[in-house]
PDB file of C-alpha atoms in Angstrom:
ATOM      1  CA  MET K   1      15.571 -42.122  25.882  1.00  0.00           C
ATOM      2  CA  ASN K   2      14.392 -44.956  28.120  1.00  0.00           C
ATOM      3  CA  ALA K   3      10.619 -44.513  27.782  1.00  0.00           C
ATOM      4  CA  LYS K   4       8.715 -45.755  24.766  1.00  0.00           C
ATOM      5  CA  ILE K   5       7.509 -42.956  22.498  1.00  0.00           C
ATOM      6  CA  ARG K   6       3.717 -42.711  22.625  1.00  0.00           C
ATOM      7  CA  GLY K   7       1.122 -40.061  21.879  1.00  0.00           C
ATOM      8  CA  VAL K   8       1.185 -37.106  19.509  1.00  0.00           C
ATOM      9  CA  VAL K   9       4.520 -36.297  17.858  1.00  0.00           C
ATOM     10  CA  PRO K  10       4.039 -33.658  15.136  1.00  0.00           C
ATOM     11  CA  PRO K  11       6.582 -33.497  12.292  1.00  0.00           C
ATOM     12  CA  VAL K  12       7.597 -29.874  12.667  1.00  0.00           C
ATOM     13  CA  VAL K  13       7.195 -27.439   9.760  1.00  0.00           C
ATOM     14  CA  THR K  14      10.179 -25.125   9.186  1.00  0.00           C
ATOM     15  CA  PRO K  15       9.395 -21.379   8.957  1.00  0.00           C
ATOM     16  CA  LEU K  16      11.552 -19.444   6.515  1.00  0.00           C
ATOM     17  CA  LEU K  17      12.158 -15.781   5.854  1.00  0.00           C
ATOM     18  CA  PRO K  18      11.746 -14.423   2.296  1.00  0.00           C
ATOM     19  CA  SER K  19      15.552 -14.618   2.048  1.00  0.00           C
ATOM     20  CA  GLY K  20      15.377 -18.378   2.637  1.00  0.00           C
ATOM     21  CA  GLU K  21      16.982 -18.117   6.074  1.00  0.00           C
ATOM     22  CA  LEU K  22      15.426 -19.859   9.072  1.00  0.00           C
ATOM     23  CA  ASP K  23      12.887 -17.617  10.811  1.00  0.00           C
ATOM     24  CA  VAL K  24      14.164 -18.320  14.311  1.00  0.00           C
ATOM     25  CA  GLU K  25      11.557 -16.195  16.110  1.00  0.00           C
ATOM     26  CA  SER K  26       8.648 -17.928  14.364  1.00  0.00           C
ATOM     27  CA  TYR K  27      10.257 -21.307  14.936  1.00  0.00           C
ATOM     28  CA  GLU K  28      10.594 -20.685  18.660  1.00  0.00           C
ATOM     29  CA  ARG K  29       6.960 -19.559  18.840  1.00  0.00           C
ATOM     30  CA  HIS K  30       5.829 -22.600  16.867  1.00  0.00           C
ATOM     31  CA  LEU K  31       7.715 -25.137  18.999  1.00  0.00           C
ATOM     32  CA  ASN K  32       6.467 -23.603  22.235  1.00  0.00           C
ATOM     33  CA  ARG K  33       2.879 -23.504  20.928  1.00  0.00           C
ATOM     34  CA  MET K  34       2.921 -27.243  20.281  1.00  0.00           C
ATOM     35  CA  ILE K  35       4.556 -28.073  23.606  1.00  0.00           C
ATOM     36  CA  ASP K  36       2.014 -25.852  25.404  1.00  0.00           C
ATOM     37  CA  ALA K  37      -0.748 -27.759  23.603  1.00  0.00           C
ATOM     38  CA  GLY K  38       0.491 -30.943  25.268  1.00  0.00           C
ATOM     39  CA  VAL K  39       2.242 -32.880  22.496  1.00  0.00           C
ATOM     40  CA  ASP K  40       4.267 -35.904  23.574  1.00  0.00           C
ATOM     41  CA  GLY K  41       7.285 -35.316  21.338  1.00  0.00           C
ATOM     42  CA  LEU K  42       8.467 -33.387  18.294  1.00  0.00           C
ATOM     43  CA  PHE K  43       9.879 -34.778  15.059  1.00  0.00           C
ATOM     44  CA  VAL K  44      12.244 -32.233  13.521  1.00  0.00           C
ATOM     45  CA  LEU K  45      13.709 -32.531  10.005  1.00  0.00           C
ATOM     46  CA  GLY K  46      11.045 -34.766   8.556  1.00  0.00           C
ATOM     47  CA  SER K  47       9.229 -34.417   5.258  1.00  0.00           C
ATOM     48  CA  SER K  48       7.035 -31.631   6.651  1.00  0.00           C
ATOM     49  CA  SER K  49      10.261 -29.833   7.580  1.00  0.00           C
ATOM     50  CA  GLU K  50      11.316 -29.899   3.891  1.00  0.00           C
ATOM     51  CA  VAL K  51      14.400 -31.708   5.167  1.00  0.00           C
ATOM     52  CA  VAL K  52      15.781 -32.943   1.837  1.00  0.00           C
ATOM     53  CA  PHE K  53      15.653 -29.400   0.461  1.00  0.00           C
ATOM     54  CA  LEU K  54      17.671 -27.879   3.304  1.00  0.00           C
ATOM     55  CA  THR K  55      21.443 -27.559   3.172  1.00  0.00           C
ATOM     56  CA  ASP K  56      23.449 -29.437   5.785  1.00  0.00           C
ATOM     57  CA  GLU K  57      24.191 -26.107   7.443  1.00  0.00           C
ATOM     58  CA  ARG K  58      20.469 -25.271   7.614  1.00  0.00           C
ATOM     59  CA  ARG K  59      19.661 -28.750   8.930  1.00  0.00           C
ATOM     60  CA  ARG K  60      22.117 -28.248  11.765  1.00  0.00           C
ATOM     61  CA  GLN K  61      20.684 -24.813  12.569  1.00  0.00           C
ATOM     62  CA  VAL K  62      17.106 -26.146  12.641  1.00  0.00           C
ATOM     63  CA  LEU K  63      18.106 -28.977  14.954  1.00  0.00           C
ATOM     64  CA  GLU K  64      20.150 -26.724  17.232  1.00  0.00           C
ATOM     65  CA  VAL K  65      17.305 -24.237  17.656  1.00  0.00           C
ATOM     66  CA  ALA K  66      14.835 -27.051  18.273  1.00  0.00           C
ATOM     67  CA  ALA K  67      17.053 -28.638  20.930  1.00  0.00           C
ATOM     68  CA  ARG K  68      17.521 -25.283  22.670  1.00  0.00           C
ATOM     69  CA  VAL K  69      13.824 -24.437  22.721  1.00  0.00           C
ATOM     70  CA  ILE K  70      12.567 -27.921  23.606  1.00  0.00           C
ATOM     71  CA  ASP K  71      15.175 -28.152  26.391  1.00  0.00           C
ATOM     72  CA  GLY K  72      14.203 -31.688  27.349  1.00  0.00           C
ATOM     73  CA  ARG K  73      10.524 -30.916  27.882  1.00  0.00           C
ATOM     74  CA  VAL K  74       9.503 -33.566  25.323  1.00  0.00           C
ATOM     75  CA  PRO K  75      11.527 -36.097  23.320  1.00  0.00           C
ATOM     76  CA  LEU K  76      13.232 -34.698  20.218  1.00  0.00           C
ATOM     77  CA  LEU K  77      13.256 -37.003  17.200  1.00  0.00           C
ATOM     78  CA  ALA K  78      15.671 -35.927  14.469  1.00  0.00           C
ATOM     79  CA  GLY K  79      15.226 -36.830  10.832  1.00  0.00           C
ATOM     80  CA  VAL K  80      18.412 -38.173   9.253  1.00  0.00           C
ATOM     81  CA  ILE K  81      16.942 -38.668   5.811  1.00  0.00           C
ATOM     82  CA  ASP K  82      19.338 -39.021   2.899  1.00  0.00           C
ATOM     83  CA  THR K  83      20.072 -41.091  -0.174  1.00  0.00           C
ATOM     84  CA  GLN K  84      22.733 -43.460   1.126  1.00  0.00           C
ATOM     85  CA  THR K  85      23.894 -45.109   4.353  1.00  0.00           C
ATOM     86  CA  GLU K  86      27.126 -43.176   4.957  1.00  0.00           C
ATOM     87  CA  ARG K  87      25.355 -39.866   4.371  1.00  0.00           C
ATOM     88  CA  VAL K  88      22.668 -40.867   6.866  1.00  0.00           C
ATOM     89  CA  ILE K  89      25.335 -41.771   9.431  1.00  0.00           C
ATOM     90  CA  ASP K  90      26.860 -38.315   8.984  1.00  0.00           C
ATOM     91  CA  HIS K  91      23.468 -36.803   9.912  1.00  0.00           C
ATOM     92  CA  ILE K  92      23.232 -39.184  12.886  1.00  0.00           C
ATOM     93  CA  ARG K  93      26.548 -37.839  14.184  1.00  0.00           C
ATOM     94  CA  VAL K  94      25.112 -34.310  14.124  1.00  0.00           C
ATOM     95  CA  ALA K  95      21.957 -35.474  15.899  1.00  0.00           C
ATOM     96  CA  GLU K  96      24.084 -37.182  18.572  1.00  0.00           C
ATOM     97  CA  GLU K  97      26.178 -34.055  19.033  1.00  0.00           C
ATOM     98  CA  ILE K  98      23.160 -31.784  19.405  1.00  0.00           C
ATOM     99  CA  GLY K  99      21.373 -34.105  21.809  1.00  0.00           C
ATOM    100  CA  ALA K 100      18.474 -35.693  19.910  1.00  0.00           C
ATOM    101  CA  ASP K 101      16.622 -38.463  21.744  1.00  0.00           C
ATOM    102  CA  ALA K 102      16.075 -40.615  18.645  1.00  0.00           C
ATOM    103  CA  VAL K 103      16.627 -40.528  14.900  1.00  0.00           C
ATOM    104  CA  VAL K 104      14.250 -41.228  12.030  1.00  0.00           C
ATOM    105  CA  ALA K 105      15.500 -42.725   8.754  1.00  0.00           C
ATOM    106  CA  THR K 106      13.908 -43.780   5.489  1.00  0.00           C
ATOM    107  CA  ALA K 107      15.098 -46.473   3.144  1.00  0.00           C
ATOM    108  CA  PRO K 108      17.928 -45.316   0.851  1.00  0.00           C
ATOM    109  CA  PHE K 109      16.620 -43.633  -2.267  1.00  0.00           C
ATOM    110  CA  TYR K 110      17.550 -42.315  -5.723  1.00  0.00           C
ATOM    111  CA  ALA K 111      19.532 -45.439  -6.610  1.00  0.00           C
ATOM    112  CA  ILE K 112      17.306 -48.497  -6.938  1.00  0.00           C
ATOM    113  CA  ALA K 113      17.938 -51.008  -4.138  1.00  0.00           C
ATOM    114  CA  GLY K 114      16.468 -54.363  -3.211  1.00  0.00           C
ATOM    115  CA  MET K 115      15.102 -55.358   0.181  1.00  0.00           C
ATOM    116  CA  ALA K 116      18.374 -56.995   1.171  1.00  0.00           C
ATOM    117  CA  GLU K 117      20.123 -53.630   0.786  1.00  0.00           C
ATOM    118  CA  VAL K 118      17.318 -51.775   2.602  1.00  0.00           C
ATOM    119  CA  GLU K 119      17.525 -54.165   5.539  1.00  0.00           C
ATOM    120  CA  ARG K 120      21.327 -53.892   5.645  1.00  0.00           C
ATOM    121  CA  HIS K 121      20.957 -50.095   5.621  1.00  0.00           C
ATOM    122  CA  PHE K 122      18.996 -50.158   8.884  1.00  0.00           C
ATOM    123  CA  ARG K 123      21.347 -52.700  10.442  1.00  0.00           C
ATOM    124  CA  LEU K 124      24.366 -50.522   9.603  1.00  0.00           C
ATOM    125  CA  LEU K 125      22.648 -47.486  11.115  1.00  0.00           C
ATOM    126  CA  HIS K 126      22.015 -49.474  14.297  1.00  0.00           C
ATOM    127  CA  GLU K 127      25.672 -50.495  14.454  1.00  0.00           C
ATOM    128  CA  ALA K 128      26.693 -46.850  14.074  1.00  0.00           C
ATOM    129  CA  THR K 129      24.705 -45.347  16.962  1.00  0.00           C
ATOM    130  CA  ASP K 130      23.233 -45.989  20.383  1.00  0.00           C
ATOM    131  CA  LEU K 131      20.287 -43.701  19.620  1.00  0.00           C
ATOM    132  CA  PRO K 132      16.923 -45.368  19.030  1.00  0.00           C
ATOM    133  CA  ILE K 133      16.137 -45.578  15.315  1.00  0.00           C
ATOM    134  CA  PHE K 134      12.673 -45.143  13.851  1.00  0.00           C
ATOM    135  CA  ALA K 135      12.085 -46.539  10.372  1.00  0.00           C
ATOM    136  CA  TYR K 136      10.166 -44.015   8.275  1.00  0.00           C
ATOM    137  CA  ASP K 137       7.887 -45.735   5.768  1.00  0.00           C
ATOM    138  CA  ILE K 138       7.040 -43.173   3.071  1.00  0.00           C
ATOM    139  CA  PRO K 139       6.985 -44.880  -0.330  1.00  0.00           C
ATOM    140  CA  VAL K 140       5.522 -41.838  -2.095  1.00  0.00           C
ATOM    141  CA  CYS K 141       8.893 -40.126  -1.579  1.00  0.00           C
ATOM    142  CA  VAL K 142      11.466 -42.931  -1.561  1.00  0.00           C
ATOM    143  CA  HIS K 143       9.601 -45.340  -3.887  1.00  0.00           C
ATOM    144  CA  VAL K 144      10.116 -48.276  -1.534  1.00  0.00           C
ATOM    145  CA  LYS K 145       7.469 -49.790   0.753  1.00  0.00           C
ATOM    146  CA  LEU K 146       9.050 -51.209   3.896  1.00  0.00           C
ATOM    147  CA  PRO K 147       7.696 -54.778   4.237  1.00  0.00           C
ATOM    148  CA  THR K 148       5.927 -55.660   7.469  1.00  0.00           C
ATOM    149  CA  PRO K 149       7.887 -58.906   8.059  1.00  0.00           C
ATOM    150  CA  MET K 150      11.192 -57.029   7.755  1.00  0.00           C
ATOM    151  CA  LEU K 151      10.076 -54.288  10.156  1.00  0.00           C
ATOM    152  CA  LEU K 152       8.863 -56.838  12.692  1.00  0.00           C
ATOM    153  CA  GLN K 153      12.145 -58.759  12.501  1.00  0.00           C
ATOM    154  CA  LEU K 154      14.208 -55.589  12.929  1.00  0.00           C
ATOM    155  CA  GLY K 155      12.021 -54.574  15.856  1.00  0.00           C
ATOM    156  CA  LYS K 156      12.280 -58.000  17.472  1.00  0.00           C
ATOM    157  CA  GLU K 157      16.079 -57.801  17.294  1.00  0.00           C
ATOM    158  CA  GLY K 158      16.173 -54.242  18.638  1.00  0.00           C
ATOM    159  CA  VAL K 159      17.605 -52.812  15.424  1.00  0.00           C
ATOM    160  CA  ILE K 160      14.756 -50.296  15.247  1.00  0.00           C
ATOM    161  CA  ALA K 161      12.764 -48.821  18.123  1.00  0.00           C
ATOM    162  CA  GLY K 162       9.705 -47.988  16.092  1.00  0.00           C
ATOM    163  CA  VAL K 163       8.052 -47.153  12.806  1.00  0.00           C
ATOM    164  CA  LYS K 164       6.662 -43.868  11.527  1.00  0.00           C
ATOM    165  CA  ASP K 165       4.173 -45.096   8.948  1.00  0.00           C
ATOM    166  CA  SER K 166       3.249 -42.571   6.266  1.00  0.00           C
ATOM    167  CA  SER K 167       2.564 -45.206   3.625  1.00  0.00           C
ATOM    168  CA  GLY K 168      -1.188 -44.619   3.587  1.00  0.00           C
ATOM    169  CA  ASP K 169      -1.565 -48.395   3.516  1.00  0.00           C
ATOM    170  CA  ASP K 170      -3.982 -49.038   6.356  1.00  0.00           C
ATOM    171  CA  VAL K 171      -4.076 -52.785   5.739  1.00  0.00           C
ATOM    172  CA  SER K 172      -0.302 -53.039   6.080  1.00  0.00           C
ATOM    173  CA  PHE K 173      -0.431 -50.784   9.141  1.00  0.00           C
ATOM    174  CA  ARG K 174      -2.922 -53.031  10.876  1.00  0.00           C
ATOM    175  CA  TYR K 175      -0.792 -56.126  10.323  1.00  0.00           C
ATOM    176  CA  LEU K 176       2.250 -54.226  11.578  1.00  0.00           C
ATOM    177  CA  ALA K 177       0.444 -53.201  14.770  1.00  0.00           C
ATOM    178  CA  MET K 178      -0.897 -56.717  15.276  1.00  0.00           C
ATOM    179  CA  GLY K 179       2.511 -58.260  14.721  1.00  0.00           C
ATOM    180  CA  ASN K 180       4.163 -55.832  17.117  1.00  0.00           C
ATOM    181  CA  LYS K 181       1.586 -56.641  19.801  1.00  0.00           C
ATOM    182  CA  ALA K 182       2.087 -60.375  19.290  1.00  0.00           C
ATOM    183  CA  MET K 183       5.825 -59.910  19.982  1.00  0.00           C
ATOM    184  CA  GLY K 184       5.135 -58.039  23.224  1.00  0.00           C
ATOM    185  CA  SER K 185       5.128 -54.552  21.650  1.00  0.00           C
ATOM    186  CA  PRO K 186       8.888 -53.891  21.470  1.00  0.00           C
ATOM    187  CA  MET K 187       8.329 -51.023  18.999  1.00  0.00           C
ATOM    188  CA  SER K 188       6.438 -47.737  18.958  1.00  0.00           C
ATOM    189  CA  ILE K 189       4.087 -47.885  15.981  1.00  0.00           C
ATOM    190  CA  LEU K 190       3.094 -44.361  14.932  1.00  0.00           C
ATOM    191  CA  THR K 191       0.775 -43.344  12.106  1.00  0.00           C
ATOM    192  CA  GLY K 192       1.405 -40.359   9.890  1.00  0.00           C
ATOM    193  CA  HIS K 193      -2.005 -40.691   8.205  1.00  0.00           C
ATOM    194  CA  GLU K 194      -3.713 -37.576   9.609  1.00  0.00           C
ATOM    195  CA  VAL K 195      -7.254 -38.250   8.436  1.00  0.00           C
ATOM    196  CA  VAL K 196      -7.633 -41.778   9.838  1.00  0.00           C
ATOM    197  CA  VAL K 197      -5.782 -41.606  13.152  1.00  0.00           C
ATOM    198  CA  ASP K 198      -8.886 -42.966  14.877  1.00  0.00           C
ATOM    199  CA  GLY K 199      -8.663 -46.108  12.765  1.00  0.00           C
ATOM    200  CA  ALA K 200      -4.970 -46.449  13.543  1.00  0.00           C
ATOM    201  CA  TYR K 201      -5.693 -46.232  17.271  1.00  0.00           C
ATOM    202  CA  MET K 202      -8.311 -48.939  16.884  1.00  0.00           C
ATOM    203  CA  ALA K 203      -5.675 -51.058  15.131  1.00  0.00           C
ATOM    204  CA  GLY K 204      -3.298 -50.615  18.066  1.00  0.00           C
ATOM    205  CA  ALA K 205      -1.127 -47.618  17.156  1.00  0.00           C
ATOM    206  CA  ASP K 206       1.041 -46.124  19.892  1.00  0.00           C
ATOM    207  CA  GLY K 207       0.431 -42.602  18.628  1.00  0.00           C
ATOM    208  CA  SER K 208       0.414 -40.302  15.643  1.00  0.00           C
ATOM    209  CA  VAL K 209       2.853 -38.119  13.743  1.00  0.00           C
ATOM    210  CA  PRO K 210       0.389 -35.791  12.001  1.00  0.00           C
ATOM    211  CA  GLY K 211       1.626 -32.998   9.759  1.00  0.00           C
ATOM    212  CA  LEU K 212      -1.701 -31.307  10.441  1.00  0.00           C
ATOM    213  CA  GLY K 213      -0.689 -31.308  14.109  1.00  0.00           C
ATOM    214  CA  ASN K 214       1.400 -28.249  13.286  1.00  0.00           C
ATOM    215  CA  VAL K 215      -1.829 -26.357  12.650  1.00  0.00           C
ATOM    216  CA  ASP K 216      -4.012 -27.859  15.391  1.00  0.00           C
ATOM    217  CA  PRO K 217      -1.851 -29.680  17.921  1.00  0.00           C
ATOM    218  CA  ALA K 218      -4.498 -29.318  20.630  1.00  0.00           C
ATOM    219  CA  GLY K 219      -7.026 -31.250  18.541  1.00  0.00           C
ATOM    220  CA  TYR K 220      -4.743 -34.247  18.173  1.00  0.00           C
ATOM    221  CA  VAL K 221      -3.840 -34.097  21.864  1.00  0.00           C
ATOM    222  CA  ARG K 222      -7.533 -34.113  22.827  1.00  0.00           C
ATOM    223  CA  GLN K 223      -8.046 -37.095  20.529  1.00  0.00           C
ATOM    224  CA  TRP K 224      -5.127 -38.988  22.062  1.00  0.00           C
ATOM    225  CA  LYS K 225      -6.323 -38.333  25.602  1.00  0.00           C
ATOM    226  CA  ALA K 226      -9.824 -39.478  24.663  1.00  0.00           C
ATOM    227  CA  TYR K 227      -8.362 -42.651  23.175  1.00  0.00           C
ATOM    228  CA  GLU K 228      -6.401 -43.362  26.345  1.00  0.00           C
ATOM    229  CA  ALA K 229      -9.584 -42.826  28.378  1.00  0.00           C
ATOM    230  CA  GLY K 230     -11.568 -45.182  26.139  1.00  0.00           C
ATOM    231  CA  ASP K 231     -13.830 -42.344  24.965  1.00  0.00           C
ATOM    232  CA  TRP K 232     -14.239 -43.486  21.373  1.00  0.00           C
ATOM    233  CA  GLU K 233     -17.032 -41.036  20.596  1.00  0.00           C
ATOM    234  CA  THR K 234     -14.708 -38.096  21.305  1.00  0.00           C
ATOM    235  CA  VAL K 235     -11.977 -39.797  19.282  1.00  0.00           C
ATOM    236  CA  ARG K 236     -14.357 -39.974  16.319  1.00  0.00           C
ATOM    237  CA  VAL K 237     -15.724 -36.442  16.715  1.00  0.00           C
ATOM    238  CA  GLU K 238     -12.226 -34.960  16.888  1.00  0.00           C
ATOM    239  CA  GLN K 239     -11.166 -36.974  13.847  1.00  0.00           C
ATOM    240  CA  ASP K 240     -14.132 -35.763  11.830  1.00  0.00           C
ATOM    241  CA  ARG K 241     -13.251 -32.159  12.628  1.00  0.00           C
ATOM    242  CA  LEU K 242      -9.578 -32.732  11.855  1.00  0.00           C
ATOM    243  CA  ALA K 243     -10.551 -34.376   8.566  1.00  0.00           C
ATOM    244  CA  GLU K 244     -12.438 -31.206   7.670  1.00  0.00           C
ATOM    245  CA  LEU K 245      -9.390 -29.143   8.644  1.00  0.00           C
ATOM    246  CA  MET K 246      -7.170 -31.316   6.427  1.00  0.00           C
ATOM    247  CA  ARG K 247      -9.048 -29.859   3.459  1.00  0.00           C
ATOM    248  CA  ILE K 248      -6.561 -26.970   3.663  1.00  0.00           C
ATOM    249  CA  ALA K 249      -4.217 -29.287   1.748  1.00  0.00           C
ATOM    250  CA  MET K 250      -6.844 -29.923  -0.933  1.00  0.00           C
ATOM    251  CA  VAL K 251      -8.342 -26.521  -1.767  1.00  0.00           C
ATOM    252  CA  SER K 252      -5.439 -24.880  -3.586  1.00  0.00           C
ATOM    253  CA  LYS K 253      -5.585 -24.670  -7.361  1.00  0.00           C
ATOM    254  CA  GLY K 254      -2.641 -24.876  -9.744  1.00  0.00           C
ATOM    255  CA  VAL K 255      -0.306 -26.310  -7.079  1.00  0.00           C
ATOM    256  CA  VAL K 256       0.747 -29.921  -6.553  1.00  0.00           C
ATOM    257  CA  GLY K 257       2.904 -31.976  -4.217  1.00  0.00           C
ATOM    258  CA  TYR K 258       4.419 -30.507  -1.107  1.00  0.00           C
ATOM    259  CA  GLY K 259       3.617 -27.036  -2.436  1.00  0.00           C
ATOM    260  CA  SER K 260      -0.029 -27.690  -1.651  1.00  0.00           C
ATOM    261  CA  GLY K 261       0.564 -29.945   1.374  1.00  0.00           C
ATOM    262  CA  VAL K 262       3.343 -28.367   3.412  1.00  0.00           C
ATOM    263  CA  GLY K 263       2.468 -25.093   1.681  1.00  0.00           C
ATOM    264  CA  SER K 264      -1.013 -25.226   3.178  1.00  0.00           C
ATOM    265  CA  PHE K 265       0.352 -25.906   6.674  1.00  0.00           C
ATOM    266  CA  LYS K 266       2.684 -22.921   6.400  1.00  0.00           C
ATOM    267  CA  THR K 267      -0.082 -20.721   5.040  1.00  0.00           C
ATOM    268  CA  ALA K 268      -2.424 -21.738   7.866  1.00  0.00           C
ATOM    269  CA  LEU K 269       0.264 -20.986  10.457  1.00  0.00           C
ATOM    270  CA  TRP K 270       0.843 -17.617   8.793  1.00  0.00           C
ATOM    271  CA  LEU K 271      -2.878 -16.820   8.910  1.00  0.00           C
ATOM    272  CA  LEU K 272      -2.977 -17.900  12.563  1.00  0.00           C
ATOM    273  CA  GLY K 273      -0.139 -15.503  13.400  1.00  0.00           C
ATOM    274  CA  VAL K 274       2.380 -18.196  14.285  1.00  0.00           C
ATOM    275  CA  PHE K 275       4.608 -17.684  11.222  1.00  0.00           C
ATOM    276  CA  GLU K 276       5.664 -14.339   9.765  1.00  0.00           C
ATOM    277  CA  THR K 277       5.532 -15.716   6.202  1.00  0.00           C
ATOM    278  CA  ASN K 278       4.468 -18.827   4.317  1.00  0.00           C
ATOM    279  CA  GLN K 279       7.775 -18.968   2.426  1.00  0.00           C
ATOM    280  CA  MET K 280       8.715 -22.299   0.817  1.00  0.00           C
ATOM    281  CA  THR K 281      12.078 -23.715  -0.223  1.00  0.00           C
ATOM    282  CA  PRO K 282      12.874 -23.015  -3.897  1.00  0.00           C
ATOM    283  CA  PRO K 283      11.788 -23.649  -6.527  1.00  0.00           C
ATOM    284  CA  VAL K 284       8.332 -23.858  -4.927  1.00  0.00           C
ATOM    285  CA  LEU K 285       6.567 -20.534  -4.426  1.00  0.00           C
ATOM    286  CA  PRO K 286       4.414 -19.731  -1.394  1.00  0.00           C
ATOM    287  CA  LEU K 287       0.660 -19.919  -1.821  1.00  0.00           C
ATOM    288  CA  GLU K 288      -1.010 -16.618  -2.554  1.00  0.00           C
ATOM    289  CA  GLY K 289      -4.248 -14.943  -3.624  1.00  0.00           C
ATOM    290  CA  GLU K 290      -7.298 -17.169  -3.952  1.00  0.00           C
ATOM    291  CA  ASN K 291      -5.417 -20.155  -2.539  1.00  0.00           C
ATOM    292  CA  VAL K 292      -4.704 -18.281   0.697  1.00  0.00           C
ATOM    293  CA  GLU K 293      -8.354 -17.208   0.912  1.00  0.00           C
ATOM    294  CA  ALA K 294      -9.508 -20.796   0.383  1.00  0.00           C
ATOM    295  CA  ILE K 295      -7.356 -21.929   3.300  1.00  0.00           C
ATOM    296  CA  ARG K 296      -8.662 -19.057   5.413  1.00  0.00           C
ATOM    297  CA  GLU K 297     -12.222 -20.261   4.785  1.00  0.00           C
ATOM    298  CA  VAL K 298     -11.361 -23.769   5.989  1.00  0.00           C
ATOM    299  CA  LEU K 299      -9.781 -22.364   9.155  1.00  0.00           C
ATOM    300  CA  ILE K 300     -12.914 -20.313   9.814  1.00  0.00           C
ATOM    301  CA  HIS K 301     -15.223 -23.247   9.092  1.00  0.00           C
ATOM    302  CA  THR K 302     -13.358 -25.504  11.542  1.00  0.00           C
ATOM    303  CA  GLY K 303     -13.243 -22.880  14.301  1.00  0.00           C
ATOM    304  CA  LEU K 304      -9.521 -22.142  14.300  1.00  0.00           C
ATOM    305  CA  LEU K 305      -9.909 -18.622  12.952  1.00  0.00           C
ATOM    306  CA  ASP K 306     -12.518 -15.941  13.567  1.00  0.00           C
ATOM    307  CA  ASN K 307     -14.379 -14.311  10.697  1.00  0.00           C
TER     308      ASN K 307
END
């Protein structure tokens, strides 16, 4: 991968059959739908993919199908998320074998580590592969916030090629984007904060990695193209509509965490006819009943689904 990653790179949701097996047909349809919408890359095996809940065998299958379907049409970023450095390197070897264009790694988690260990983790990953590495900042899941000075230093040295920022910390994000620009922009700085992508673009982001882009990839592509054209009014209008659409993750009752977040994306894709089911990885159950109807109403309200 010689070109810098820019634009819209959705973190791909993984469709499952009621048996828990990968729904290959739905997955193929989903990947092609996003590519046809004009996305600039696809991030497979991220948090929206339920990556840490998939067996190693299932991870490999998901990545293999994605590589086959994408077939070089857009860059394929592979999540290599795991608790410890050697385990992450094992996932990197699979990503190399299958032909990923870059890998995405979080800080180590489960065992408490200091920043010296987190920094060494990324340096060891860099020593282990020639693939570009994106640092994934998601403290809600790994309980570590990647410090801006560390990320800038790793980017300056070429240890990491970019950052996927899902911290929700817009102040930190702005300083990261400013610092990257001051160094000559060696990194791709991508926001995973779906509802304020317009603000991230204003701060100097190179693109977005929106989970909601699974549901409405075309909306995020239109927003990105408007941003590149300097059409800030369209950027804002698209963001307002996408913010309304993001309410699908907020309307469910009696469900928390990724059951309501990723669960809402899967349910929306099911209602849109992209997925055959809205099955989740156990122990989480798929949304049903009034929660499904609430999501349907949001899809209708935002124009994605007819009455």
